[in-house]
Amino acid sequence: MKRNYARFWRNYARQTETGLGDLYKNISRVISPAVKGEVLDVGSAGVVNYDLARVDSLTTVDLFSVRIKLPVKHRHLVSDVRYLSLPAGRFDTVLAQFLFHHLAEKTLDETDRSVIGGLAEIKRVLKPGGEILVVESFLPRYLEIVEETGYPLLMAACRMINFPQVRQYSLSKFLKLTEVAGLKCRGRKILDKGRFVSQFGLKIPAALSPVEVYFLNFGKPRLYRGK
């Protein structure tokens, strides 16, 4: 699965420069003003689609190695977002783009715990007063119910086509998981998907996709006393 994940994301990274360029330009306009200081980009796959002018250093994390040249101090860690080998309270900004629907496990309950674990670990490494920036695609609730009903079939289909398994949440369900992880949403914004999106590794017209893409931001209170 790790090999498939690397192959998929490297192909997706190439698409961000071509067919998905509109979407990533729209994302950049929204997230760039908020990316600053010591920055952690989780699940980046080497895609840096934001302004680095206010970035002091950038740490990227993914399940496979990435080689990119950037005009700021940069290091890459091969790691799982749920088990980051990083000190607590290290980063001013943590960024996660299209990450959480890839934390799918064999069952819905296991997947929820996986996502909560990733969110909690991101919160742990964030400085008090820092900001978490999430860009994620979400299904309407009625389609999420269909997905939940047929989840074993979805997992089997992903294995058949050699595609990394996914669990596409609704916005309301995802926000409930962020609350369990101790995060409070400060703001949300629906983003223009542009002309094309990627679904199961295929580029399709955005108008045919039921998903919506949101920008969400979360904070860590300065008086936070947890680990």
PDB file of N, CA and C in Angstrom, residues 108 112 138-150 167-174:
ATOM      1  N   LEU A 108     -15.311   1.785   9.584  1.00  0.00           N
ATOM      2  CA  LEU A 108     -15.616   3.192   9.803  1.00  0.00           C
ATOM      3  C   LEU A 108     -15.116   3.666  11.163  1.00  0.00           C
ATOM      4  N   ASP A 112     -12.422   6.631  11.873  1.00  0.00           N
ATOM      5  CA  ASP A 112     -12.661   7.793  12.727  1.00  0.00           C
ATOM      6  C   ASP A 112     -11.541   7.951  13.747  1.00  0.00           C
ATOM      7  N   PHE A 138     -15.311  17.345   0.716  1.00  0.00           N
ATOM      8  CA  PHE A 138     -16.378  16.737   1.508  1.00  0.00           C
ATOM      9  C   PHE A 138     -17.571  16.374   0.632  1.00  0.00           C
ATOM     10  N   LEU A 139     -18.228  15.284   1.017  1.00  0.00           N
ATOM     11  CA  LEU A 139     -19.446  14.852   0.352  1.00  0.00           C
ATOM     12  C   LEU A 139     -20.665  15.482   1.011  1.00  0.00           C
ATOM     13  N   PRO A 140     -21.775  15.640   0.274  1.00  0.00           N
ATOM     14  CA  PRO A 140     -23.048  15.946   0.932  1.00  0.00           C
ATOM     15  C   PRO A 140     -23.391  14.806   1.888  1.00  0.00           C
ATOM     16  N   ARG A 141     -24.131  15.122   2.951  1.00  0.00           N
ATOM     17  CA  ARG A 141     -24.419  14.112   3.969  1.00  0.00           C
ATOM     18  C   ARG A 141     -25.138  12.896   3.383  1.00  0.00           C
ATOM     19  N   TYR A 142     -26.050  13.104   2.441  1.00  0.00           N
ATOM     20  CA  TYR A 142     -26.799  11.965   1.906  1.00  0.00           C
ATOM     21  C   TYR A 142     -25.886  10.987   1.166  1.00  0.00           C
ATOM     22  N   LEU A 143     -24.845  11.503   0.510  1.00  0.00           N
ATOM     23  CA  LEU A 143     -23.904  10.614  -0.170  1.00  0.00           C
ATOM     24  C   LEU A 143     -22.935   9.969   0.822  1.00  0.00           C
ATOM     25  N   GLU A 144     -22.656  10.659   1.911  1.00  0.00           N
ATOM     26  CA  GLU A 144     -21.830  10.048   2.947  1.00  0.00           C
ATOM     27  C   GLU A 144     -22.551   8.840   3.550  1.00  0.00           C
ATOM     28  N   ILE A 145     -23.861   8.943   3.702  1.00  0.00           N
ATOM     29  CA  ILE A 145     -24.639   7.816   4.212  1.00  0.00           C
ATOM     30  C   ILE A 145     -24.536   6.626   3.260  1.00  0.00           C
ATOM     31  N   VAL A 146     -24.602   6.899   1.952  1.00  0.00           N
ATOM     32  CA  VAL A 146     -24.445   5.835   0.958  1.00  0.00           C
ATOM     33  C   VAL A 146     -23.060   5.210   1.083  1.00  0.00           C
ATOM     34  N   GLU A 147     -22.044   6.044   1.229  1.00  0.00           N
ATOM     35  CA  GLU A 147     -20.682   5.544   1.374  1.00  0.00           C
ATOM     36  C   GLU A 147     -20.545   4.677   2.624  1.00  0.00           C
ATOM     37  N   GLU A 148     -21.129   5.139   3.734  1.00  0.00           N
ATOM     38  CA  GLU A 148     -21.047   4.381   4.976  1.00  0.00           C
ATOM     39  C   GLU A 148     -21.741   3.026   4.843  1.00  0.00           C
ATOM     40  N   THR A 149     -22.872   3.017   4.151  1.00  0.00           N
ATOM     41  CA  THR A 149     -23.614   1.767   3.971  1.00  0.00           C
ATOM     42  C   THR A 149     -22.812   0.755   3.156  1.00  0.00           C
ATOM     43  N   GLY A 150     -22.126   1.261   2.140  1.00  0.00           N
ATOM     44  CA  GLY A 150     -21.371   0.365   1.263  1.00  0.00           C
ATOM     45  C   GLY A 150     -19.874   0.412   1.487  1.00  0.00           C
ATOM     46  N   ARG A 167     -11.842   7.458   2.616  1.00  0.00           N
ATOM     47  CA  ARG A 167     -13.096   7.629   3.344  1.00  0.00           C
ATOM     48  C   ARG A 167     -13.461   9.104   3.222  1.00  0.00           C
ATOM     49  N   GLN A 168     -14.449   9.409   2.397  1.00  0.00           N
ATOM     50  CA  GLN A 168     -14.827  10.792   2.128  1.00  0.00           C
ATOM     51  C   GLN A 168     -15.910  11.214   3.119  1.00  0.00           C
ATOM     52  N   TYR A 169     -15.572  12.156   3.986  1.00  0.00           N
ATOM     53  CA  TYR A 169     -16.505  12.617   5.008  1.00  0.00           C
ATOM     54  C   TYR A 169     -17.433  13.714   4.482  1.00  0.00           C
ATOM     55  N   SER A 170     -18.514  13.943   5.219  1.00  0.00           N
ATOM     56  CA  SER A 170     -19.282  15.174   5.078  1.00  0.00           C
ATOM     57  C   SER A 170     -18.621  16.218   5.977  1.00  0.00           C
ATOM     58  N   LEU A 171     -18.877  17.485   5.710  1.00  0.00           N
ATOM     59  CA  LEU A 171     -18.287  18.545   6.529  1.00  0.00           C
ATOM     60  C   LEU A 171     -18.736  18.418   7.985  1.00  0.00           C
ATOM     61  N   SER A 172     -20.014  18.154   8.210  1.00  0.00           N
ATOM     62  CA  SER A 172     -20.525  18.083   9.580  1.00  0.00           C
ATOM     63  C   SER A 172     -19.871  16.954  10.367  1.00  0.00           C
ATOM     64  N   LYS A 173     -19.685  15.796   9.741  1.00  0.00           N
ATOM     65  CA  LYS A 173     -19.052  14.671  10.420  1.00  0.00           C
ATOM     66  C   LYS A 173     -17.591  14.969  10.737  1.00  0.00           C
ATOM     67  N   PHE A 174     -16.888  15.565   9.790  1.00  0.00           N
ATOM     68  CA  PHE A 174     -15.480  15.881  10.008  1.00  0.00           C
ATOM     69  C   PHE A 174     -15.324  16.873  11.156  1.00  0.00           C
TER      70      PHE A 174
END
